[in-house]
Coordinates of C-alpha atoms in Angstrom, one line a residue:
X1 CA 118.0 142.1 41.2
X2 CA 116.1 141.8 44.4
X3 CA 118.1 141.7 47.6
X4 CA 115.7 139.8 50.2
X5 CA 117.1 139.5 53.7
X6 CA 115.5 136.9 55.7
X7 CA 114.6 133.3 55.8
X8 CA 112.2 131.4 53.7
X9 CA 109.2 129.5 55.1
X10 CA 111.0 126.2 54.5
X11 CA 114.0 127.2 56.6
X12 CA 111.8 128.3 59.3
X13 CA 109.9 125.1 59.3
X14 CA 113.2 123.0 59.2
X15 CA 114.5 124.8 62.2
X16 CA 111.2 124.3 64.1
X17 CA 111.1 120.6 63.4
X18 CA 114.7 120.2 64.4
X19 CA 114.1 121.9 67.6
X20 CA 110.9 119.8 68.3
X21 CA 112.9 116.6 67.6
X22 CA 115.5 117.6 69.9
X23 CA 113.0 118.6 72.6
X24 CA 111.2 115.1 72.1
X25 CA 114.7 113.4 72.9
X26 CA 116.0 115.5 75.8
X27 CA 112.6 116.2 77.6
X28 CA 112.0 112.5 78.6
X29 CA 115.8 112.0 79.7
X30 CA 115.6 115.2 82.0
X31 CA 112.3 114.1 83.6
X32 CA 113.8 110.4 84.2
X33 CA 116.9 112.0 85.6
X34 CA 114.9 114.3 88.0
X35 CA 112.7 111.3 89.2
X36 CA 115.9 109.1 89.8
X37 CA 117.5 111.9 91.9
X38 CA 114.2 112.3 93.9
X39 CA 114.0 108.4 94.6
X40 CA 117.8 108.6 95.7
X41 CA 117.2 111.5 98.1
X42 CA 114.2 109.7 99.4
X43 CA 116.3 106.6 100.2
X44 CA 118.9 108.9 101.9
X45 CA 116.2 110.7 103.9
X46 CA 114.7 107.3 105.1
X47 CA 118.3 106.2 106.0
X48 CA 119.0 109.3 108.2
X49 CA 115.8 108.7 109.9
X50 CA 116.7 105.0 110.6
X51 CA 120.2 106.1 111.8
X52 CA 118.3 108.7 114.0
X53 CA 116.1 105.8 115.2
X54 CA 119.3 103.7 116.2
X55 CA 120.7 106.5 118.2
X56 CA 117.2 107.0 119.9
X57 CA 117.1 103.3 120.6
X58 CA 120.6 103.3 122.2
X59 CA 119.4 106.1 124.6
X60 CA 116.1 104.7 125.4
X61 CA 116.8 101.0 125.8
X62 CA 114.2 100.9 128.5
X63 CA 111.4 101.7 125.9
X64 CA 112.6 98.9 123.5
X65 CA 110.2 95.8 123.1
X66 CA 110.8 92.4 124.6
X67 CA 110.2 89.0 123.0
X68 CA 108.1 89.2 119.8
X69 CA 106.4 92.5 120.5
X70 CA 107.2 95.8 118.7
X71 CA 107.0 99.4 119.3
X72 CA 106.8 102.5 117.0
X73 CA 108.1 106.1 117.3
X74 CA 107.6 108.9 114.9
X75 CA 109.7 111.5 113.3
X76 CA 108.4 114.0 115.7
X77 CA 109.9 111.9 118.6
X78 CA 113.2 111.9 116.9
X79 CA 113.0 115.7 116.4
X80 CA 112.1 116.3 120.1
X81 CA 115.1 114.2 121.0
X82 CA 117.2 116.6 118.9
X83 CA 118.2 113.6 116.5
X84 CA 116.7 115.3 113.5
X85 CA 116.1 118.8 112.2
X86 CA 112.9 119.8 110.7
X87 CA 114.5 120.3 107.4
X88 CA 115.9 116.8 107.5
X89 CA 112.4 115.2 107.0
X90 CA 110.8 116.7 103.7
X91 CA 109.5 114.1 101.4
X92 CA 111.6 114.8 98.1
X93 CA 109.0 112.6 96.2
X94 CA 106.3 115.0 97.1
X95 CA 107.7 118.3 98.5
X96 CA 104.5 119.7 100.1
X97 CA 104.5 116.4 102.6
X98 CA 106.3 115.7 105.6
X99 CA 107.9 112.3 106.1
X100 CA 105.8 111.2 109.0
X101 CA 105.4 107.2 108.7
X102 CA 106.0 105.0 111.6
X103 CA 109.3 103.8 112.5
X104 CA 109.0 100.4 114.0
X105 CA 111.5 98.7 116.3
X106 CA 111.5 95.2 117.1
X107 CA 113.7 92.3 118.3
X108 CA 114.9 90.1 115.4
X109 CA 115.7 86.8 117.1
X110 CA 117.1 85.3 114.0
X111 CA 119.9 87.9 113.9
X112 CA 119.9 88.5 117.8
X113 CA 119.5 92.2 117.4
X114 CA 116.9 95.0 117.3
X115 CA 115.7 96.2 114.0
X116 CA 114.2 99.5 112.8
X117 CA 111.9 99.7 109.8
X118 CA 110.3 102.5 108.0
X119 CA 106.7 101.8 107.6
X120 CA 105.9 103.6 104.3
X121 CA 104.6 101.7 101.4
X122 CA 106.0 104.3 99.0
X123 CA 109.4 103.4 100.4
X124 CA 108.9 99.6 100.2
X125 CA 109.1 99.8 96.5
X126 CA 112.7 101.4 96.7
X127 CA 114.2 99.4 99.3
X128 CA 112.7 96.4 100.8
X129 CA 111.8 93.1 99.0
X130 CA 108.0 92.2 99.2
X131 CA 108.6 89.6 102.0
X132 CA 110.6 92.1 104.1
X133 CA 108.0 94.8 103.5
X134 CA 105.1 92.3 104.6
X135 CA 107.0 91.3 107.7
X136 CA 107.8 95.0 108.7
X137 CA 104.1 96.1 107.9
X138 CA 102.9 93.2 110.1
X139 CA 105.1 94.6 112.9
X140 CA 103.8 98.1 112.3
X141 CA 100.2 97.1 112.4
X142 CA 100.8 95.4 115.8
X143 CA 103.3 97.8 117.4
X144 CA 102.6 100.1 120.3
X145 CA 103.5 103.7 120.3
X146 CA 106.2 104.7 122.7
X147 CA 105.2 107.6 124.8
X148 CA 107.1 110.8 124.2

């Protein structure tokens, strides 16, 4: 009687097919989870930038617009003011890219307050409605840069 130790070809094929099926189930879920985390972090980064903008506006009220005009600042302005650290503004959606979109500030007469908006089309799909983003984009396009 022969004593063969090892696996048959059928057993090996069954294991490989089983691993492939598990991979097909797990891989898309993992990718979706990673992308969801990046989007959430992106929103948090923009919120941090907008919070820093509010602080900047409180300290620089003489630079704020009057009437229907708008001004914009950059992330560099916030960094120079000491309100953001360099590592706080990396774009998690594209790690090689710095978040450097305009940050527009304007007076909203409907709510009787100043509003800050982040002018990045990539961000609009995660946060603003289409009409909100169109309004902010129009303000971004017409805004004057605040001198550093």
